[in-house]
Every structure is written in structure tokens, then in C-alpha cells.
PDB file of C-alpha atoms in Angstrom:
ATOM      1  CA  MET A   1       0.000   0.000   0.000  1.00  0.00           C
ATOM      2  CA  LEU A   2       1.193   3.453  -0.855  1.00  0.00           C
ATOM      3  CA  LEU A   3       2.254   5.439   2.207  1.00  0.00           C
ATOM      4  CA  ASN A   4       1.457   9.124   2.395  1.00  0.00           C
ATOM      5  CA  PHE A   5       3.947  11.936   2.798  1.00  0.00           C
ATOM      6  CA  ARG A   6       3.628  11.916   6.608  1.00  0.00           C
ATOM      7  CA  THR A   7       5.063   8.406   6.693  1.00  0.00           C
ATOM      8  CA  THR A   8       7.930   9.371   4.400  1.00  0.00           C
ATOM      9  CA  ASN A   9       8.661  12.403   6.520  1.00  0.00           C
ATOM     10  CA  LEU A  10       8.778  10.347   9.718  1.00  0.00           C
ATOM     11  CA  PHE A  11      10.983   7.771   8.022  1.00  0.00           C
ATOM     12  CA  GLN A  12      13.465  10.452   7.017  1.00  0.00           C
ATOM     13  CA  ARG A  13      13.509  12.048  10.463  1.00  0.00           C
ATOM     14  CA  THR A  14      13.942   8.735  12.281  1.00  0.00           C
ATOM     15  CA  LEU A  15      16.678   7.577   9.930  1.00  0.00           C
ATOM     16  CA  PHE A  16      18.603  10.860  10.262  1.00  0.00           C
ATOM     17  CA  PHE A  17      18.332  10.807  14.070  1.00  0.00           C
ATOM     18  CA  ARG A  18      19.378   7.172  14.446  1.00  0.00           C
ATOM     19  CA  VAL A  19      22.361   7.361  12.116  1.00  0.00           C
ATOM     20  CA  SER A  20      23.567  10.680  13.520  1.00  0.00           C
ATOM     21  CA  ALA A  21      23.277   9.491  17.114  1.00  0.00           C
ATOM     22  CA  THR A  22      25.127   6.281  16.308  1.00  0.00           C
ATOM     23  CA  GLN A  23      27.988   8.114  14.627  1.00  0.00           C
ATOM     24  CA  LEU A  24      28.324  10.598  17.463  1.00  0.00           C
ATOM     25  CA  PHE A  25      28.137   8.082  20.308  1.00  0.00           C
ATOM     26  CA  PHE A  26      29.934   5.046  18.920  1.00  0.00           C
ATOM     27  CA  GLY A  27      32.094   6.582  16.216  1.00  0.00           C
ATOM     28  CA  ASN A  28      32.503   5.421  12.644  1.00  0.00           C
ATOM     29  CA  HIS A  29      34.512   2.300  13.582  1.00  0.00           C
ATOM     30  CA  SER A  30      31.833   0.469  15.552  1.00  0.00           C
ATOM     31  CA  SER A  31      30.263  -1.530  12.715  1.00  0.00           C
ATOM     32  CA  HIS A  32      28.541  -3.939  15.144  1.00  0.00           C
ATOM     33  CA  HIS A  33      26.618  -1.149  16.822  1.00  0.00           C
ATOM     34  CA  VAL A  34      25.769   0.391  13.449  1.00  0.00           C
ATOM     35  CA  ARG A  35      24.288  -2.902  12.202  1.00  0.00           C
ATOM     36  CA  LEU A  36      22.363  -3.322  15.453  1.00  0.00           C
ATOM     37  CA  THR A  37      21.008   0.201  15.179  1.00  0.00           C
ATOM     38  CA  VAL A  38      19.928  -0.390  11.566  1.00  0.00           C
ATOM     39  CA  VAL A  39      18.057  -3.562  12.579  1.00  0.00           C
ATOM     40  CA  VAL A  40      16.250  -1.749  15.391  1.00  0.00           C
ATOM     41  CA  LEU A  41      15.535   1.120  13.018  1.00  0.00           C
ATOM     42  CA  PHE A  42      13.819  -1.051  10.443  1.00  0.00           C
ATOM     43  CA  MET A  43      11.791  -2.808  13.138  1.00  0.00           C
ATOM     44  CA  ASN A  44      10.560   0.574  14.336  1.00  0.00           C
ATOM     45  CA  LEU A  45       9.857   1.684  10.776  1.00  0.00           C
ATOM     46  CA  ALA A  46       7.789  -1.431  10.132  1.00  0.00           C
ATOM     47  CA  LYS A  47       5.649  -0.718  13.202  1.00  0.00           C
ATOM     48  CA  LEU A  48       5.349   2.913  12.168  1.00  0.00           C
ATOM     49  CA  ALA A  49       4.284   1.945   8.654  1.00  0.00           C
ATOM     50  CA  GLU A  50       1.634  -0.402  10.034  1.00  0.00           C
ATOM     51  CA  ARG A  51       0.183   2.311  12.291  1.00  0.00           C
ATOM     52  CA  THR A  52       0.260   4.846   9.462  1.00  0.00           C
ATOM     53  CA  ASN A  53      -1.470   2.485   7.041  1.00  0.00           C
ATOM     54  CA  LEU A  54      -4.163   1.889   9.655  1.00  0.00           C
ATOM     55  CA  HIS A  55      -4.594   5.658   9.989  1.00  0.00           C
ATOM     56  CA  ILE A  56      -4.895   6.056   6.203  1.00  0.00           C
ATOM     57  CA  GLN A  57      -7.530   3.306   6.046  1.00  0.00           C
ATOM     58  CA  ASN A  58      -9.587   5.015   8.767  1.00  0.00           C
ATOM     59  CA  GLU A  59      -9.144   8.473   7.220  1.00  0.00           C
ATOM     60  CA  THR A  60     -12.399   9.884   5.880  1.00  0.00           C
ATOM     61  CA  GLY A  61     -12.992  12.080   2.875  1.00  0.00           C
ATOM     62  CA  TRP A  62     -13.660  15.076   5.108  1.00  0.00           C
ATOM     63  CA  ASP A  63     -10.336  14.505   6.887  1.00  0.00           C
ATOM     64  CA  ARG A  64      -8.486  14.647   3.578  1.00  0.00           C
ATOM     65  CA  LEU A  65     -10.494  17.670   2.477  1.00  0.00           C
ATOM     66  CA  LYS A  66      -9.746  19.593   5.686  1.00  0.00           C
ATOM     67  CA  ALA A  67      -6.059  18.763   5.321  1.00  0.00           C
ATOM     68  CA  MET A  68      -6.080  20.666   2.031  1.00  0.00           C
ATOM     69  CA  PHE A  69      -6.578  23.935   3.915  1.00  0.00           C
ATOM     70  CA  GLU A  70      -4.026  23.292   6.635  1.00  0.00           C
ATOM     71  CA  THR A  71      -0.516  24.718   6.666  1.00  0.00           C
ATOM     72  CA  ASP A  72       2.594  22.757   7.532  1.00  0.00           C
ATOM     73  CA  GLU A  73       5.251  23.524  10.128  1.00  0.00           C
ATOM     74  CA  PHE A  74       6.794  26.058   7.747  1.00  0.00           C
ATOM     75  CA  ASN A  75       3.430  27.885   7.384  1.00  0.00           C
ATOM     76  CA  SER A  76       3.272  26.809   3.745  1.00  0.00           C
ATOM     77  CA  ILE A  77      -0.007  25.993   2.060  1.00  0.00           C
ATOM     78  CA  SER A  78      -0.766  22.464   0.954  1.00  0.00           C
ATOM     79  CA  PRO A  79       0.430  21.245  -2.468  1.00  0.00           C
ATOM     80  CA  GLU A  80      -3.214  20.996  -3.537  1.00  0.00           C
ATOM     81  CA  LEU A  81      -3.819  24.705  -2.992  1.00  0.00           C
ATOM     82  CA  ASP A  82      -0.407  25.431  -4.451  1.00  0.00           C
ATOM     83  CA  ASN A  83      -1.572  23.694  -7.631  1.00  0.00           C
ATOM     84  CA  VAL A  84      -4.681  25.874  -7.662  1.00  0.00           C
ATOM     85  CA  LEU A  85      -2.617  29.062  -7.364  1.00  0.00           C
ATOM     86  CA  SER A  86      -0.211  27.856 -10.047  1.00  0.00           C
ATOM     87  CA  ALA A  87      -3.089  27.069 -12.407  1.00  0.00           C
ATOM     88  CA  GLY A  88      -4.682  30.463 -11.773  1.00  0.00           C
ATOM     89  CA  THR A  89      -1.375  32.257 -12.346  1.00  0.00           C
ATOM     90  CA  ALA A  90      -0.743  30.322 -15.554  1.00  0.00           C
ATOM     91  CA  GLY A  91      -4.260  31.155 -16.741  1.00  0.00           C
ATOM     92  CA  LEU A  92      -3.686  34.839 -15.991  1.00  0.00           C
ATOM     93  CA  LEU A  93      -0.415  34.928 -17.942  1.00  0.00           C
ATOM     94  CA  VAL A  94      -1.833  33.042 -20.916  1.00  0.00           C
ATOM     95  CA  GLY A  95      -4.941  35.251 -20.877  1.00  0.00           C
ATOM     96  CA  MET A  96      -2.828  38.409 -20.764  1.00  0.00           C
ATOM     97  CA  PHE A  97      -0.947  37.170 -23.817  1.00  0.00           C
ATOM     98  CA  LEU A  98      -4.036  36.051 -25.743  1.00  0.00           C
ATOM     99  CA  GLY A  99      -5.996  39.201 -24.943  1.00  0.00           C
ATOM    100  CA  GLY A 100      -3.160  41.712 -25.149  1.00  0.00           C
ATOM    101  CA  LEU A 101      -1.784  40.985 -28.617  1.00  0.00           C
ATOM    102  CA  PRO A 102      -5.075  41.360 -30.563  1.00  0.00           C
ATOM    103  CA  ALA A 103      -5.996  44.473 -28.582  1.00  0.00           C
ATOM    104  CA  SER A 104      -2.638  46.100 -29.321  1.00  0.00           C
ATOM    105  CA  LYS A 105      -2.970  45.281 -33.038  1.00  0.00           C
ATOM    106  CA  VAL A 106      -6.446  46.836 -33.188  1.00  0.00           C
ATOM    107  CA  GLU A 107      -5.302  49.944 -31.311  1.00  0.00           C
ATOM    108  CA  TYR A 108      -2.303  50.339 -33.609  1.00  0.00           C
ATOM    109  CA  ASP A 109      -4.529  50.361 -36.706  1.00  0.00           C
ATOM    110  CA  ASP A 110      -7.066  52.673 -35.044  1.00  0.00           C
ATOM    111  CA  PHE A 111      -4.366  55.130 -33.989  1.00  0.00           C
ATOM    112  CA  ILE A 112      -3.007  55.336 -37.540  1.00  0.00           C
ATOM    113  CA  ASN A 113      -6.502  55.899 -38.960  1.00  0.00           C
ATOM    114  CA  ARG A 114      -7.428  58.498 -36.336  1.00  0.00           C
ATOM    115  CA  ASN A 115      -4.288  60.551 -36.768  1.00  0.00           C
ATOM    116  CA  LYS A 116      -3.741  60.553 -40.517  1.00  0.00           C
ATOM    117  CA  ALA A 117      -4.434  64.271 -40.682  1.00  0.00           C
ATOM    118  CA  ALA A 118      -3.115  65.109 -37.210  1.00  0.00           C
ATOM    119  CA  GLN A 119      -0.147  67.415 -36.761  1.00  0.00           C
ATOM    120  CA  PHE A 120       2.586  66.416 -34.310  1.00  0.00           C
ATOM    121  CA  GLU A 121       5.423  68.612 -33.147  1.00  0.00           C
ATOM    122  CA  SER A 122       7.958  65.935 -33.973  1.00  0.00           C
ATOM    123  CA  HIS A 123       8.306  62.360 -35.123  1.00  0.00           C
ATOM    124  CA  PHE A 124       9.317  61.428 -31.577  1.00  0.00           C
ATOM    125  CA  GLU A 125       6.021  62.774 -30.184  1.00  0.00           C
ATOM    126  CA  ALA A 126       4.008  60.732 -32.685  1.00  0.00           C
ATOM    127  CA  LYS A 127       5.877  57.540 -31.822  1.00  0.00           C
ATOM    128  CA  SER A 128       5.552  58.247 -28.101  1.00  0.00           C
ATOM    129  CA  LYS A 129       1.769  58.681 -28.283  1.00  0.00           C
ATOM    130  CA  LEU A 130       1.441  55.601 -30.480  1.00  0.00           C
ATOM    131  CA  GLN A 131       3.472  53.532 -28.022  1.00  0.00           C
ATOM    132  CA  PHE A 132       1.402  54.773 -25.073  1.00  0.00           C
ATOM    133  CA  SER A 133      -1.896  53.962 -26.809  1.00  0.00           C
ATOM    134  CA  VAL A 134      -0.740  50.514 -27.874  1.00  0.00           C
ATOM    135  CA  THR A 135       0.638  49.658 -24.412  1.00  0.00           C
ATOM    136  CA  LYS A 136      -2.543  50.856 -22.692  1.00  0.00           C
ATOM    137  CA  ALA A 137      -4.733  48.827 -25.047  1.00  0.00           C
ATOM    138  CA  MET A 138      -2.529  45.763 -24.542  1.00  0.00           C
ATOM    139  CA  ALA A 139      -2.804  46.017 -20.745  1.00  0.00           C
ATOM    140  CA  GLN A 140      -6.578  46.539 -20.826  1.00  0.00           C
ATOM    141  CA  GLY A 141      -7.200  43.752 -23.340  1.00  0.00           C
ATOM    142  CA  GLY A 142      -4.844  41.385 -21.551  1.00  0.00           C
ATOM    143  CA  TRP A 143      -6.467  41.997 -18.163  1.00  0.00           C
ATOM    144  CA  ARG A 144      -9.955  41.641 -19.652  1.00  0.00           C
ATOM    145  CA  VAL A 145      -9.155  38.127 -20.850  1.00  0.00           C
ATOM    146  CA  GLY A 146      -6.558  37.227 -18.227  1.00  0.00           C
ATOM    147  CA  TRP A 147      -8.658  37.490 -15.077  1.00  0.00           C
ATOM    148  CA  ARG A 148     -11.469  35.489 -16.658  1.00  0.00           C
ATOM    149  CA  LEU A 149      -9.154  32.701 -17.734  1.00  0.00           C
ATOM    150  CA  ALA A 150      -7.418  32.774 -14.338  1.00  0.00           C
ATOM    151  CA  LEU A 151     -10.781  32.482 -12.589  1.00  0.00           C
ATOM    152  CA  PHE A 152     -11.860  29.549 -14.730  1.00  0.00           C
ATOM    153  CA  THR A 153      -8.579  27.621 -14.563  1.00  0.00           C
ATOM    154  CA  GLY A 154      -8.215  28.247 -10.828  1.00  0.00           C
ATOM    155  CA  ALA A 155     -11.805  27.213 -10.111  1.00  0.00           C
ATOM    156  CA  PHE A 156     -11.527  24.159 -12.359  1.00  0.00           C
ATOM    157  CA  THR A 157      -8.327  23.012 -10.651  1.00  0.00           C
ATOM    158  CA  PHE A 158      -9.763  23.675  -7.184  1.00  0.00           C
ATOM    159  CA  PHE A 159     -12.999  21.752  -7.727  1.00  0.00           C
ATOM    160  CA  THR A 160     -11.229  18.895  -9.514  1.00  0.00           C
ATOM    161  CA  THR A 161      -8.644  18.590  -6.743  1.00  0.00           C
ATOM    162  CA  ALA A 162     -11.246  18.867  -3.984  1.00  0.00           C
ATOM    163  CA  VAL A 163     -13.456  16.123  -5.438  1.00  0.00           C
ATOM    164  CA  SER A 164     -10.442  13.907  -6.128  1.00  0.00           C
ATOM    165  CA  THR A 165      -9.089  14.428  -2.604  1.00  0.00           C
ATOM    166  CA  TYR A 166     -12.450  13.657  -1.011  1.00  0.00           C
ATOM    167  CA  ARG A 167     -12.868  10.446  -3.032  1.00  0.00           C
ATOM    168  CA  ASN A 168      -9.135   9.602  -2.755  1.00  0.00           C
ATOM    169  CA  LYS A 169      -9.094   8.538  -6.380  1.00  0.00           C
ATOM    170  CA  SER A 170      -8.874  10.153  -9.786  1.00  0.00           C
ATOM    171  CA  SER A 171     -11.024   9.465 -12.817  1.00  0.00           C
ATOM    172  CA  VAL A 172     -12.740  11.361 -15.599  1.00  0.00           C
ATOM    173  CA  LEU A 173     -15.623  12.022 -13.188  1.00  0.00           C
ATOM    174  CA  GLU A 174     -13.558  14.497 -11.132  1.00  0.00           C
ATOM    175  CA  TYR A 175     -12.649  16.508 -14.218  1.00  0.00           C
ATOM    176  CA  SER A 176     -16.232  16.551 -15.468  1.00  0.00           C
ATOM    177  CA  ALA A 177     -17.508  17.685 -12.072  1.00  0.00           C
ATOM    178  CA  GLY A 178     -14.764  20.307 -11.808  1.00  0.00           C
ATOM    179  CA  GLY A 179     -15.608  21.688 -15.254  1.00  0.00           C
ATOM    180  CA  LEU A 180     -19.322  21.739 -14.431  1.00  0.00           C
ATOM    181  CA  LEU A 181     -18.825  23.687 -11.192  1.00  0.00           C
ATOM    182  CA  ALA A 182     -16.225  26.051 -12.675  1.00  0.00           C
ATOM    183  CA  GLY A 183     -18.364  26.823 -15.728  1.00  0.00           C
ATOM    184  CA  SER A 184     -21.431  27.467 -13.584  1.00  0.00           C
ATOM    185  CA  MET A 185     -19.525  29.766 -11.246  1.00  0.00           C
ATOM    186  CA  TYR A 186     -18.004  31.617 -14.194  1.00  0.00           C
ATOM    187  CA  LYS A 187     -21.486  32.444 -15.529  1.00  0.00           C
ATOM    188  CA  LEU A 188     -22.982  33.183 -12.098  1.00  0.00           C
ATOM    189  CA  PRO A 189     -23.464  36.965 -12.668  1.00  0.00           C
ATOM    190  CA  MET A 190     -25.432  36.305 -15.881  1.00  0.00           C
ATOM    191  CA  GLY A 191     -28.278  34.334 -14.320  1.00  0.00           C
ATOM    192  CA  PRO A 192     -29.495  30.732 -14.087  1.00  0.00           C
ATOM    193  CA  LYS A 193     -29.739  30.084 -17.837  1.00  0.00           C
ATOM    194  CA  ALA A 194     -26.180  31.245 -18.407  1.00  0.00           C
ATOM    195  CA  MET A 195     -25.042  29.138 -15.449  1.00  0.00           C
ATOM    196  CA  ILE A 196     -26.588  26.028 -17.004  1.00  0.00           C
ATOM    197  CA  SER A 197     -25.001  26.633 -20.400  1.00  0.00           C
ATOM    198  CA  GLY A 198     -21.667  27.514 -18.811  1.00  0.00           C
ATOM    199  CA  GLY A 199     -21.791  24.419 -16.629  1.00  0.00           C
ATOM    200  CA  LEU A 200     -22.483  22.155 -19.590  1.00  0.00           C
ATOM    201  CA  ALA A 201     -19.674  23.724 -21.608  1.00  0.00           C
ATOM    202  CA  GLY A 202     -17.312  23.411 -18.645  1.00  0.00           C
ATOM    203  CA  ALA A 203     -18.301  19.792 -18.092  1.00  0.00           C
ATOM    204  CA  ALA A 204     -17.596  19.002 -21.743  1.00  0.00           C
ATOM    205  CA  MET A 205     -14.146  20.633 -21.607  1.00  0.00           C
ATOM    206  CA  GLY A 206     -13.439  18.978 -18.261  1.00  0.00           C
ATOM    207  CA  THR A 207     -14.360  15.572 -19.664  1.00  0.00           C
ATOM    208  CA  VAL A 208     -11.974  16.014 -22.575  1.00  0.00           C
ATOM    209  CA  ALA A 209      -9.205  17.134 -20.207  1.00  0.00           C
ATOM    210  CA  GLY A 210      -9.978  14.191 -17.898  1.00  0.00           C
ATOM    211  CA  VAL A 211      -9.802  11.634 -20.693  1.00  0.00           C
ATOM    212  CA  LEU A 212      -6.431  12.977 -21.821  1.00  0.00           C
ATOM    213  CA  THR A 213      -4.991  13.265 -18.292  1.00  0.00           C
ATOM    214  CA  VAL A 214      -6.194   9.884 -17.041  1.00  0.00           C
ATOM    215  CA  GLY A 215      -5.086   8.267 -20.297  1.00  0.00           C
ATOM    216  CA  ILE A 216      -1.572   9.677 -19.955  1.00  0.00           C
ATOM    217  CA  MET A 217      -1.370   8.544 -16.316  1.00  0.00           C
ATOM    218  CA  LYS A 218      -2.493   5.022 -17.224  1.00  0.00           C
ATOM    219  CA  ILE A 219       0.076   4.822 -20.015  1.00  0.00           C
ATOM    220  CA  SER A 220       2.839   6.053 -17.712  1.00  0.00           C
ATOM    221  CA  GLY A 221       1.719   3.763 -14.883  1.00  0.00           C
ATOM    222  CA  THR A 222       1.174   6.531 -12.313  1.00  0.00           C
ATOM    223  CA  THR A 223      -1.835   7.782 -10.396  1.00  0.00           C
ATOM    224  CA  ALA A 224      -2.906  11.217  -9.236  1.00  0.00           C
ATOM    225  CA  GLU A 225      -2.606  10.061  -5.620  1.00  0.00           C
ATOM    226  CA  GLU A 226       1.029   9.088  -6.131  1.00  0.00           C
ATOM    227  CA  LEU A 227       1.789  12.418  -7.804  1.00  0.00           C
ATOM    228  CA  ARG A 228       0.104  14.258  -4.928  1.00  0.00           C
ATOM    229  CA  TYR A 229       2.118  12.378  -2.298  1.00  0.00           C
ATOM    230  CA  TRP A 230       5.365  12.839  -4.218  1.00  0.00           C
ATOM    231  CA  LYS A 231       4.788  16.555  -4.565  1.00  0.00           C
ATOM    232  CA  LYS A 232       4.144  16.838  -0.832  1.00  0.00           C
ATOM    233  CA  GLY A 233       7.450  15.134  -0.162  1.00  0.00           C
ATOM    234  CA  TRP A 234       9.302  17.308  -2.687  1.00  0.00           C
ATOM    235  CA  LYS A 235       7.772  20.473  -1.262  1.00  0.00           C
ATOM    236  CA  GLU A 236       8.708  19.601   2.303  1.00  0.00           C
ATOM    237  CA  THR A 237      12.235  18.641   1.246  1.00  0.00           C
ATOM    238  CA  ALA A 238      12.623  21.981  -0.549  1.00  0.00           C
ATOM    239  CA  ASP A 239      11.352  23.869   2.516  1.00  0.00           C
ATOM    240  CA  ARG A 240      13.828  22.057   4.730  1.00  0.00           C
TER     241      ARG A 240
END
């Protein structure tokens, strides 16, 4: 059975403590005591693994869901919420790019058409005003698309992760449910009809994303639970 990151963390701490204490107390030349310590260590680890596995079996969906919102000893957020923030940030950056370039192109053409007969004091002034107009339009267009895409990608990742964490498994169902909830929330200000259409569109996109993601994981022989546990271990190692 796959052990969670708490088990791995305890294993690392116990191993470091035992080996360090042995080297300090007995020295590097006492191979007999080192072997004895290693035997005792693995006996303790086996008991620890058994207790941890029992805890995981008795862990409920609400326990796993509450753990998502807890911080560790370094006051860092959980890897699940870190994924949500990363997805939202990536959506914002992609949206800024997708919305900013077309808006700047349109503003460039409009500025040329508006100022064909305009008189500028110098060529530098004309270029300066053109650059200001294009930059302003790029920022406005990028933000207009960026925050919407960030909201959708962040909400989709949050709902997908929350449902997957509660069920402690990953399938296409989590992605479909995440897309449904994210699409409905995205269209919330527009009324019930828009929420229904947005939810259906989100569910369709989530299903496609789920089929691709689950398919890739099956081909590679990994699961979302394993990736989540590994990332928790990597994050804690990096913090340390």
C-alpha cells in the first residue's frame, strides 16, 4: 500500500536521528553497533508503517479535504492549494498574452486611422503617443481576458482537486464535475440560464481534459494520488 507523505517524513527524520546518534556516540569504527542500530531502526519503521497504514484506512474524505486547507510547520499551504494558485497564475499569464496581442494590433490600426491628418510637433512625439496607446490597449485587453481565464482555470483546478481528494481517487468524473462547477460559477453573474449553459460547456471541456490526463497517467503507470504524495514530499524537502 502506498504510504502518504507523513510516513515518508517520519521515516526520514527517524533515519537521520538514528544514524547521527550512532555516529556521534559510537564513532565510525563500531560496525557492530551500526548494524544493530539499523536492525532496530527497520523494526521501528515497520511498526510505524503499520500504524500509518491503519490511519490512512480510517481516514475519511472530510479529513483529507480539511487537510487541504491546513498549513505545515513552515506555514506553507498544501500542495493541492499550491496547484490551484499555479493554475490560476498560468491562466492569468496566458490570458494576458491572448488578450493583449489582438488588442494592441487593433489599437495600432485605429491610432493610424485616427491621426492621418493630425499634426505632431515631432516624429518622436508621434511615436511616443502611439506607443502609449498601444501599451494601454494591450494592458486593458490582456487583463480583460486574463482574469477570466485565471478564474476559470483556478476554479476548475480547485474543484477537480477537492473532489479527487475527497474520493481519494482520480477518474474522468472528477474533471467533469470540476468543469461543471467552474463553468457554472463563471457564468454566475449572468443568471441561471447562463449558469446552465456555462456548466455544460465546462463539463464538456473537463471531460476532454480528464480523458487525456487519465489516459496519460495510465500509459505512464502513475496515479494522481502518487503524484500528490510525491509533490508533498518534494515540497517539504525543498522547505527544509
